[in-house]
XYZ file of C-alpha atoms in Angstrom:
682
model
C -10.050 32.646 46.563
C -11.023 34.172 43.257
C -13.348 32.191 41.083
C -12.110 30.605 37.859
C -13.864 29.279 34.757
C -13.005 25.588 34.975
C -14.922 24.445 31.886
C -13.107 27.085 29.816
C -9.714 25.909 31.114
C -10.570 22.306 30.217
C -11.794 23.222 26.724
C -8.627 25.223 26.070
C -6.367 22.217 26.686
C -4.884 21.488 23.234
C -2.177 19.063 24.272
C -1.422 15.773 22.508
C -2.986 13.503 25.112
C -5.425 10.578 25.331
C -7.806 9.071 27.869
C -4.807 7.221 29.310
C -3.085 10.507 30.217
C -5.177 11.250 33.355
C -4.579 7.671 34.553
C -0.829 8.205 34.238
C -1.140 11.580 35.984
C -3.093 9.942 38.828
C -0.540 7.147 39.272
C 2.266 9.721 39.373
C 0.422 11.658 42.071
C -0.071 8.436 44.026
C 3.665 7.711 43.806
C 4.347 11.208 45.173
C 1.846 10.624 47.991
C 3.519 7.356 48.993
C 7.023 8.839 48.908
C 10.395 7.438 47.804
C 11.425 5.613 50.996
C 8.441 3.406 51.795
C 8.753 -0.302 51.072
C 5.035 -1.070 51.382
C 3.629 1.342 48.801
C 0.623 0.014 46.845
C -1.311 1.493 43.945
C -4.341 -0.252 42.431
C -5.858 0.692 39.076
C -9.409 -0.679 39.007
C -11.199 -0.842 35.664
C -14.994 -0.619 35.406
C -16.874 -1.538 32.225
C -20.284 -0.866 30.699
C -21.693 -4.261 31.639
C -21.393 -7.971 30.974
C -19.186 -9.345 28.246
C -20.936 -9.807 24.905
C -20.729 -12.586 22.315
C -19.280 -11.966 18.865
C -20.132 -13.819 15.630
C -17.904 -16.735 16.658
C -19.735 -17.053 19.999
C -16.594 -15.890 21.779
C -16.801 -13.427 24.645
C -15.573 -9.918 23.907
C -14.748 -7.269 26.464
C -17.113 -4.353 26.870
C -15.937 -0.735 26.863
C -14.229 0.812 29.862
C -16.325 3.636 31.317
C -14.680 4.380 34.661
C -11.339 3.881 36.406
C -10.442 4.096 40.093
C -6.867 4.726 41.239
C -6.334 3.770 44.877
C -3.131 4.221 46.917
C -1.912 3.981 50.493
C -0.193 7.361 50.505
C -0.505 10.120 53.095
C -3.927 11.169 51.848
C -5.498 14.583 51.370
C -4.155 16.434 54.372
C -5.258 19.988 55.004
C -2.055 21.234 53.386
C -2.607 19.056 50.294
C -6.239 20.121 50.096
C -5.363 23.845 50.220
C -2.830 23.333 47.477
C -5.340 21.413 45.398
C -7.888 24.180 45.806
C -5.419 26.736 44.420
C -5.181 27.175 40.653
C -1.603 26.667 39.428
C -0.476 25.921 42.971
C 3.284 25.926 43.619
C 3.052 23.518 46.571
C 4.673 20.602 44.710
C 6.859 22.739 42.484
C 10.040 21.141 43.813
C 8.727 17.809 42.497
C 7.704 19.291 39.169
C 4.102 19.883 40.142
C 2.246 22.284 37.853
C -1.082 22.460 39.663
C -2.733 21.648 36.344
C -3.188 17.854 36.250
C -6.605 18.001 37.900
C -7.989 19.728 34.781
C -6.683 16.896 32.601
C -9.019 14.533 34.493
C -12.015 16.642 33.484
C -10.905 16.738 29.875
C -11.522 12.995 29.504
C -14.031 12.098 32.259
C -17.358 13.738 32.996
C -17.304 13.057 36.732
C -14.258 13.053 38.999
C -14.292 12.633 42.778
C -11.946 11.943 45.690
C -12.229 9.793 48.821
C -9.251 10.110 51.113
C -8.185 9.094 54.610
C -5.467 11.188 56.269
C -4.003 11.621 59.708
C -3.335 14.940 61.440
C -2.406 15.427 65.083
C -2.728 11.651 65.546
C -6.373 11.758 64.491
C -7.748 10.011 61.391
C -10.188 11.823 59.143
C -11.943 11.104 55.885
C -12.282 13.792 53.251
C -14.468 13.447 50.158
C -15.321 15.934 47.394
C -16.076 16.222 43.717
C -14.248 18.183 41.034
C -16.109 21.312 40.039
C -17.076 22.187 36.475
C -18.112 25.789 37.000
C -16.008 28.185 39.061
C -15.070 26.113 42.141
C -12.300 23.505 42.039
C -13.672 21.625 45.060
C -17.397 20.975 45.452
C -19.496 18.951 47.903
C -16.640 18.601 50.361
C -17.268 16.502 53.475
C -14.883 15.757 56.361
C -15.641 13.189 59.059
C -13.629 11.834 61.946
C -12.738 8.129 61.885
C -12.154 6.001 64.926
C -8.707 4.459 64.836
C -8.294 0.689 64.461
C -5.368 -1.656 63.601
C -6.497 -2.092 60.005
C -6.920 1.606 59.321
C -4.371 3.320 57.083
C -4.141 6.522 55.116
C -4.718 6.624 51.400
C -6.733 8.056 48.545
C -9.135 6.745 45.922
C -9.569 8.840 42.788
C -12.770 8.035 40.880
C -12.582 8.831 37.134
C -16.160 8.184 36.029
C -18.182 8.386 32.818
C -15.469 8.486 30.173
C -16.080 10.997 27.371
C -14.498 9.055 24.527
C -14.165 5.289 24.213
C -10.591 5.413 22.954
C -9.030 3.186 25.596
C -7.911 -0.310 24.664
C -10.245 -2.918 26.115
C -7.653 -5.503 27.108
C -5.868 -4.976 30.423
C -2.671 -6.546 29.055
C -2.406 -3.855 26.374
C -3.176 -1.064 28.829
C -0.680 -2.487 31.328
C 2.128 -2.488 28.779
C 1.389 1.068 27.706
C 1.340 2.185 31.325
C 4.671 0.479 32.015
C 6.305 2.220 29.069
C 4.941 5.606 30.120
C 5.753 5.039 33.822
C 9.077 3.304 33.267
C 10.931 6.480 34.112
C 9.331 6.309 37.580
C 10.212 2.662 38.032
C 13.862 3.336 37.326
C 14.351 6.830 38.750
C 11.484 7.505 41.131
C 13.338 6.520 44.261
C 14.864 3.620 46.138
C 11.560 1.769 46.275
C 8.777 1.769 43.711
C 5.214 1.068 44.855
C 3.590 -2.150 43.729
C 1.286 -1.053 40.915
C -1.532 -3.384 39.888
C -4.237 -3.076 37.231
C -7.322 -5.280 37.530
C -11.002 -5.629 36.767
C -13.633 -4.364 39.191
C -14.348 -7.947 40.308
C -10.634 -8.427 41.198
C -10.095 -10.703 38.149
C -7.253 -10.516 35.640
C -4.873 -8.828 38.051
C -1.627 -7.669 36.412
C 1.330 -6.326 38.400
C 3.142 -3.714 36.325
C 6.398 -4.164 38.257
C 6.697 -7.714 36.921
C 7.428 -6.392 33.437
C 10.730 -4.924 34.603
C 13.849 -6.776 35.653
C 16.811 -8.823 34.507
C 14.708 -11.684 33.126
C 11.618 -9.654 32.316
C 10.287 -7.970 29.200
C 11.999 -4.675 30.042
C 15.727 -4.650 30.757
C 18.219 -1.839 31.171
C 21.165 -1.765 28.777
C 24.482 -0.852 30.356
C 24.501 1.762 33.073
C 23.220 5.281 33.491
C 25.165 7.573 31.146
C 25.909 11.139 32.225
C 26.704 13.761 29.616
C 27.027 17.535 29.328
C 25.985 19.815 26.478
C 27.307 23.345 26.154
C 24.580 25.805 25.264
C 24.758 29.402 24.133
C 25.149 30.632 27.714
C 25.479 27.643 30.062
C 26.540 24.026 30.310
C 23.773 21.560 31.129
C 24.089 18.107 32.674
C 21.883 15.190 31.613
C 21.574 11.494 32.299
C 20.221 8.857 29.906
C 18.905 5.421 30.786
C 18.564 2.918 27.929
C 16.160 -0.031 27.914
C 15.227 -2.995 25.767
C 11.490 -3.634 25.603
C 10.910 -7.091 24.166
C 7.158 -7.260 23.730
C 6.885 -4.008 21.805
C 7.083 -3.606 18.028
C 7.076 0.165 18.271
C 9.821 2.301 16.711
C 13.031 2.749 18.698
C 12.682 6.012 20.593
C 14.357 8.668 22.679
C 12.112 10.185 25.368
C 12.774 13.502 27.028
C 11.392 13.540 30.566
C 10.702 16.193 33.158
C 10.154 15.538 36.862
C 9.899 11.778 36.262
C 7.280 12.063 33.538
C 7.588 11.466 29.806
C 7.129 14.664 27.838
C 8.230 14.258 24.221
C 9.690 11.452 22.169
C 11.389 11.098 18.810
C 12.262 8.147 16.608
C 15.882 7.152 17.115
C 16.379 6.615 13.379
C 15.843 10.346 12.828
C 19.376 10.734 14.182
C 20.953 7.346 13.414
C 19.192 5.872 10.334
C 20.477 2.347 11.045
C 18.071 2.131 13.992
C 15.068 2.135 11.659
C 15.165 -1.614 11.124
C 13.788 -3.963 13.775
C 16.224 -4.765 16.561
C 16.575 -8.434 17.452
C 18.775 -10.970 19.153
C 19.150 -14.714 18.705
C 18.188 -16.787 21.734
C 19.963 -19.919 22.963
C 17.543 -22.137 21.045
C 18.257 -20.274 17.807
C 15.048 -18.253 17.536
C 14.873 -14.530 16.798
C 13.637 -12.313 19.618
C 12.634 -8.791 18.616
C 12.831 -5.770 20.860
C 12.661 -1.985 20.777
C 15.069 0.493 22.311
C 13.697 3.190 24.551
C 15.976 5.756 26.138
C 14.964 8.210 28.865
C 16.759 11.535 29.212
C 16.617 13.513 32.452
C 18.103 16.837 33.442
C 17.455 20.149 35.179
C 17.207 21.919 31.820
C 14.234 19.685 30.964
C 12.625 20.072 34.394
C 12.878 23.862 34.230
C 11.451 24.188 30.728
C 8.530 21.739 30.598
C 5.153 23.214 29.559
C 2.169 23.384 31.852
C 0.411 20.496 30.056
C 3.641 18.417 30.119
C 3.356 17.807 26.382
C 6.369 19.829 25.302
C 9.140 22.192 26.284
C 9.615 25.929 26.214
C 12.589 25.657 23.893
C 12.804 25.109 20.157
C 12.904 21.776 18.395
C 15.645 23.128 16.135
C 18.499 25.493 16.981
C 17.432 29.107 17.398
C 18.587 32.266 19.110
C 15.883 32.101 21.767
C 16.878 28.829 23.463
C 20.120 27.859 25.168
C 19.710 24.312 23.842
C 17.354 22.856 21.254
C 15.509 19.566 21.415
C 17.518 18.344 18.440
C 20.842 18.982 20.197
C 19.775 16.868 23.153
C 18.343 14.098 20.963
C 21.400 13.988 18.694
C 23.863 13.741 21.591
C 21.748 11.036 23.214
C 21.553 9.036 19.979
C 25.353 8.890 19.751
C 25.529 7.481 23.290
C 22.950 4.823 22.407
C 24.782 4.018 19.186
C 27.933 2.882 20.986
C 25.973 0.138 22.782
C 24.979 -1.344 19.416
C 28.200 -0.653 17.510
C 28.405 -4.113 15.884
C 24.816 -4.048 14.616
C 25.128 -0.438 13.468
C 28.396 -1.083 11.631
C 26.906 -4.072 9.789
C 23.769 -2.142 8.845
C 25.849 0.843 7.757
C 28.019 -1.352 5.511
C 24.915 -3.023 4.043
C 23.463 0.414 3.303
C 26.724 1.616 1.768
C 26.878 -1.505 -0.384
C 23.323 -0.878 -1.578
C 24.166 2.700 -2.582
C 27.272 1.575 -4.456
C 25.329 -1.259 -6.121
C 22.718 1.245 -7.302
C 25.402 3.448 -8.827
C 27.442 0.724 -10.495
C 24.523 -1.325 -11.830
C 21.791 1.268 -12.285
C 23.085 4.836 -12.347
C 26.761 4.920 -13.371
C 26.439 8.626 -14.178
C 26.619 9.186 -10.412
C 30.056 7.590 -9.958
C 31.812 10.926 -9.599
C 29.344 11.955 -6.875
C 29.774 8.873 -4.670
C 32.491 10.526 -2.599
C 30.120 13.403 -1.789
C 27.289 11.229 -0.434
C 26.605 11.530 3.294
C 26.139 7.827 4.001
C 25.309 8.531 7.641
C 22.137 10.423 6.768
C 20.774 7.981 4.185
C 17.724 6.134 5.576
C 17.644 2.361 5.749
C 15.533 0.960 2.900
C 15.782 4.086 0.763
C 14.197 3.645 -2.685
C 16.143 4.033 -5.929
C 14.041 7.084 -6.736
C 14.850 8.841 -3.456
C 18.497 7.860 -3.785
C 18.657 9.402 -7.252
C 17.051 12.566 -5.855
C 19.877 12.777 -3.325
C 22.472 12.492 -6.063
C 20.706 15.180 -8.076
C 20.669 17.433 -4.992
C 24.435 16.929 -4.587
C 24.954 17.742 -8.257
C 22.792 20.864 -8.018
C 24.611 22.076 -4.895
C 28.016 21.587 -6.532
C 26.916 23.519 -9.595
C 25.468 26.335 -7.494
C 28.594 26.553 -5.347
C 30.748 26.679 -8.475
C 28.635 29.490 -9.950
C 28.778 31.487 -6.713
C 32.522 30.965 -6.395
C 33.121 32.068 -9.988
C 30.948 35.139 -9.452
C 32.836 36.077 -6.291
C 36.131 35.537 -8.082
C 34.988 37.720 -10.961
C 33.950 40.498 -8.582
C 37.208 40.288 -6.671
C 39.429 40.580 -9.728
C 37.261 43.217 -11.395
C 38.109 45.558 -8.506
C 41.828 45.497 -9.254
C 43.759 46.718 -12.261
C 46.270 43.886 -12.009
C 44.842 40.950 -13.974
C 48.170 39.156 -14.285
C 48.010 37.398 -10.962
C 49.095 33.828 -11.650
C 46.857 32.560 -8.875
C 43.753 33.542 -10.850
C 44.145 30.639 -13.267
C 44.693 28.204 -10.398
C 41.584 29.432 -8.580
C 39.459 29.182 -11.704
C 40.710 25.667 -12.451
C 39.953 24.578 -8.889
C 36.406 25.942 -9.115
C 35.842 24.339 -12.518
C 36.663 20.898 -11.135
C 33.114 20.698 -9.819
C 31.668 21.903 -13.095
C 33.708 19.298 -14.969
C 32.550 16.511 -12.656
C 28.889 17.424 -13.049
C 29.362 17.653 -16.816
C 30.733 14.110 -16.769
C 27.743 13.108 -14.684
C 25.366 14.506 -17.315
C 27.244 12.852 -20.174
C 27.224 9.452 -18.464
C 23.514 9.780 -17.774
C 22.806 10.765 -21.362
C 24.829 7.863 -22.786
C 23.017 5.417 -20.507
C 19.712 6.819 -21.681
C 20.802 6.304 -25.302
C 21.628 2.694 -24.610
C 18.230 2.196 -23.087
C 16.458 3.786 -26.092
C 18.403 1.599 -28.528
C 17.334 -1.535 -26.658
C 13.710 -0.377 -26.481
C 13.698 0.359 -30.203
C 15.198 -3.072 -30.861
C 12.427 -4.672 -28.799
C 9.796 -3.017 -30.982
C 11.081 -5.061 -33.917
C 9.945 -8.272 -32.191
C 6.531 -9.823 -32.559
C 4.098 -9.578 -29.677
C 1.413 -11.985 -28.426
C -0.452 -13.727 -31.209
C 2.387 -13.144 -33.674
C 1.376 -9.564 -34.373
C 3.929 -6.827 -34.881
C 4.161 -3.562 -33.001
C 2.305 -0.604 -34.451
C 3.900 2.116 -36.539
C 2.832 4.639 -33.897
C 4.955 2.922 -31.251
C 8.090 3.359 -33.345
C 7.053 6.889 -34.170
C 6.428 7.935 -30.564
C 9.740 6.519 -29.400
C 11.625 8.658 -31.908
C 9.372 11.715 -31.654
C 5.920 12.054 -30.007
C 3.068 12.153 -32.507
C 0.882 15.216 -33.099
C 3.431 17.536 -31.501
C 6.195 19.887 -32.503
C 9.435 20.894 -30.834
C 7.695 23.782 -29.076
C 5.925 21.108 -27.026
C 8.697 18.491 -26.778
C 11.933 19.125 -24.921
C 15.250 18.167 -26.483
C 15.680 15.285 -24.008
C 12.211 13.915 -24.835
C 12.854 12.953 -28.446
C 15.305 10.471 -29.943
C 15.877 11.717 -33.484
C 19.550 10.911 -33.056
C 18.562 7.275 -33.779
C 18.115 8.306 -37.430
C 20.766 10.980 -37.781
C 22.840 12.901 -35.220
C 22.327 16.070 -37.275
C 18.672 16.077 -36.253
C 19.826 17.425 -32.864
C 20.503 20.744 -34.624
C 17.104 21.721 -35.934
C 15.029 24.872 -35.954
C 11.556 23.371 -36.204
C 10.199 19.829 -36.013
C 6.568 18.899 -36.709
C 5.261 15.393 -36.041
C 1.910 14.608 -37.704
C 1.092 18.305 -37.408
C -0.723 20.332 -40.032
C 1.973 22.706 -41.268
C 0.216 23.973 -44.364
C -2.612 26.468 -44.469
C -3.988 24.919 -47.659
C -3.174 21.208 -47.350
C -4.157 19.259 -44.252
C -2.175 16.126 -45.070
C 1.028 15.888 -43.098
C 4.235 13.819 -43.148
C 5.221 11.692 -40.162
C 8.041 14.124 -39.465
C 8.962 17.389 -41.159
C 12.272 18.831 -39.957
C 13.595 22.282 -40.816
C 17.234 22.954 -40.026
C 18.499 26.290 -38.827
C 20.616 27.935 -41.463
C 24.342 27.278 -41.458
C 24.394 24.765 -38.632
C 26.114 22.053 -40.599
C 26.116 23.524 -44.094
C 28.455 26.479 -44.352
C 26.240 28.594 -46.572
C 26.205 31.706 -44.433
C 22.840 33.131 -43.404
C 21.005 32.391 -46.636
C 17.877 30.655 -45.305
C 17.098 29.265 -48.773
C 20.022 26.886 -48.379
C 18.787 25.512 -45.053
C 18.034 21.782 -45.460
C 14.664 20.126 -44.933
C 14.221 16.547 -43.773
C 11.150 14.324 -44.129
C 10.756 11.048 -42.244
C 8.213 8.310 -42.957
C 7.682 5.337 -40.617
C 6.087 2.039 -41.632
C 4.855 -0.708 -39.375
C 7.441 -3.364 -38.455
C 6.976 -6.692 -40.315
C 4.687 -5.033 -42.865
C 5.015 -6.658 -46.310
C 1.883 -5.559 -48.193
C 2.252 -2.150 -49.910
C -0.252 -1.137 -52.638
C 1.298 1.018 -55.336
C -0.603 4.079 -54.097
C 1.140 3.659 -50.702
C 4.653 3.779 -52.089
C 6.479 5.547 -49.202
C 9.073 7.068 -51.562
C 6.361 8.741 -53.630
C 4.548 9.849 -50.464
C 7.674 11.553 -49.151
C 8.426 13.169 -52.503
C 4.892 14.571 -52.665
C 5.410 16.203 -49.247
C 8.765 17.539 -50.474
C 7.079 19.027 -53.541
C 4.509 20.825 -51.403
C 7.183 22.214 -49.094
C 9.276 23.388 -52.047
C 6.178 24.990 -53.543
C 5.968 27.260 -50.488
C 2.763 25.739 -49.058
C 4.160 25.200 -45.543
C 4.404 27.664 -42.674
C 6.597 28.078 -39.630
C 4.990 27.671 -36.208
C 1.849 29.712 -35.604
C 1.942 30.959 -39.196
C 4.528 33.623 -38.444
C 6.047 33.239 -41.897
C 6.273 30.833 -44.790
C 9.105 28.340 -44.967
C 11.679 30.002 -47.246
C 12.650 27.547 -49.962
C 13.990 27.360 -53.504
C 13.509 24.219 -55.620
C 16.954 24.412 -57.127
C 18.836 25.279 -53.936
C 17.063 23.934 -50.844
C 18.274 20.375 -50.103
C 15.691 17.812 -48.984
C 16.615 14.718 -46.987
C 14.113 11.867 -47.036
C 14.303 9.013 -44.547
C 12.019 5.989 -44.827
C 12.133 3.544 -41.908
C 10.660 0.121 -42.656
C 11.494 -3.539 -43.065
C 13.166 -4.311 -46.412
C 10.557 -6.541 -48.032
C 10.135 -7.403 -51.767
C 7.667 -4.552 -52.388
C 10.046 -1.990 -50.823
C 12.867 -3.399 -52.969
C 10.644 -2.919 -56.026
C 9.877 0.707 -55.080
C 13.598 1.363 -54.507
C 14.548 -0.090 -57.920
C 11.887 2.010 -59.688
C 13.270 5.131 -57.943
C 16.794 4.263 -59.068
C 18.137 3.835 -55.540
C 21.304 1.857 -54.806
C 21.485 -0.985 -52.287
C 23.572 -0.106 -49.253
C 26.734 -2.186 -48.644
C 25.200 -3.862 -45.581
C 22.107 -4.778 -47.691
C 19.896 -3.253 -44.985
C 18.746 -0.219 -46.965
C 18.864 1.918 -50.107
C 20.109 5.389 -50.947
C 20.029 7.747 -53.888
C 19.256 11.212 -55.236
C 16.183 12.658 -56.953
C 17.202 15.705 -58.986
C 13.634 16.930 -59.590
C 13.112 17.553 -55.880
C 16.784 18.074 -54.975
C 16.132 15.196 -52.586
C 18.588 12.782 -50.973
C 16.664 9.584 -50.249
C 17.611 6.891 -47.760
C 15.599 3.791 -46.905
C 16.714 2.267 -43.597
C 15.566 -1.039 -42.131
C 14.816 -1.157 -38.438
C 17.895 -3.313 -38.014
C 20.027 -0.734 -39.813
C 18.721 2.046 -37.562
C 19.760 -0.034 -34.545
C 23.120 -1.119 -35.946
C 24.077 2.383 -37.078
C 23.056 3.913 -33.749
C 25.078 1.309 -31.844
C 28.110 1.941 -34.044
C 27.923 5.723 -33.594
C 27.594 5.381 -29.820
C 29.887 2.402 -29.285
C 32.840 4.484 -28.148
C 30.690 6.132 -25.477
C 29.339 2.778 -24.295
C 32.841 1.394 -24.118
C 34.153 4.327 -22.125
C 31.213 4.165 -19.764
C 31.458 0.410 -19.359
C 28.745 -2.226 -19.337
C 27.400 -1.424 -15.887
C 24.126 0.012 -17.122
C 23.056 -2.994 -19.185
C 21.309 -4.845 -16.359
C 19.455 -1.705 -15.305
C 17.941 -1.123 -18.716
C 17.009 -4.762 -19.109
C 15.291 -4.529 -15.763
C 13.359 -1.446 -16.903
C 12.243 -3.169 -20.088
C 10.929 -6.157 -18.181
């Protein structure tokens, strides 16, 4: 035969495998060699370690690393026919059983030295064949064949020696390895034929012998659920038949899975909760003595479509994971259909978990995010993962909102295009179509309004908290109040509308042209007010486009609980000084594009001073000729020299006025958001 580059083939193997993969491949080959009808089949997996057990820090013996593994069976052995097939790259000899003629290279991927010793019988004569696996260009090297004299104890069989492991990634404990082997070979135990060989794993000295078959059975750690389920999926061109076998595995804490198999070997697997989210939580049952017993679900899918499309390395299939035009069926189609079959076996558990999940979503909306009420009916509860966080849940609601808005825009655009192509614009159905489309826009607008009102309630409560004393009896800083209303050292070119809360002081502040917070807004004077606000002309004063009449507002904050004010720190005088400088034309618009257009006799100035009403503030207010407000929580008045309307507001008055202005919104929305905002504050 032609020579091949074996080392290159081995290096090119990129499959998702481990050092346990060649052991599984060897056991599968041994099962094939024994055949499906024999009742006396035996396979031994013999583990060899580096040396004696060592002592750890607690003087307890620890297992040494596994370096070699022998797999021995009593199958038909390496007959001449088997040997010729083995010596042929990509042989088709065992194709009917799913053989790829590639497994031998997987041995060399993980073990440096691989050899065979086999006894076979041909023409009633026993022979022994031995050889090593080649690394260069010959598959079989050092082959020897000798005749063996027959005796009553002689039987056919093969021993595969996997020696000198390349990577010490195998678990050391035989119990762990045994369980992993059972899970990977379970498909053989349940579908490999009428009789399954007795498979044993043990140490080289015959100690710690574990029979893998003992894990499976009615009272064992692995039990089948229900019966084999047959199902058919219609593809793009053909209909394909499958069968699924479902098992409980009690000792495992691994995720519930669906495994796609080919020719009695596991190929790919996927978490069951990817298709039915309720399966993400641990499965359990209550025993007779009242204890909880956990288990995992593992389902095996078989079918000709899988057998025909498995890759050479048996680590995937030659069809897409998702639907595409190149495959008759996708992996997702098969997994999804299988998951629905599994689901019916756990209908009670799934229904309870689904209702718990639904209740959690509704609780989030009604207690935390009432602005999403109108979107509840659009939520796909089936697809929501178990244990979803509030953040991820809100993202789902926002995605629904976005999609509804986009669909409404597209529909309106299509409607516009359709009616623009006809001269008849009197069709009565046009109004009905538009109204139907706008239902989604209206709902999302309500969503935004509810969200905004809830945010206002939260800000009011946060502002109220800043009035309280903190540890040690100290009060909160002036900057904290300031930043809550408008971030310091910024202007409205840097702060979005939703990021400031000027509405706490006056709703009219939402309609401004330029806001500067502790920013130098004069080319000649580097002192700045806490807030300087310039209104766009004509927004709430109907004075046409005359910019001179556009109002200016100045806000000064003082620290909560502050009572000591030297005369030179009179906040009224401070604000008036800023007003004088603005009216004198010393201030510029952003980036110095132009001066602020003002006129002393025409431009109105609004001054807001936010502080606690203490004796010194009362004194300043009296000297300025301000009147006490009816609620006795502030002062107001007018300074003709600066054309300035002055208002002193206590922190309590800011809160009370804001609550009063927003009360109707809070009432309409309900009280469902209160607990959420209290939770955020804490």
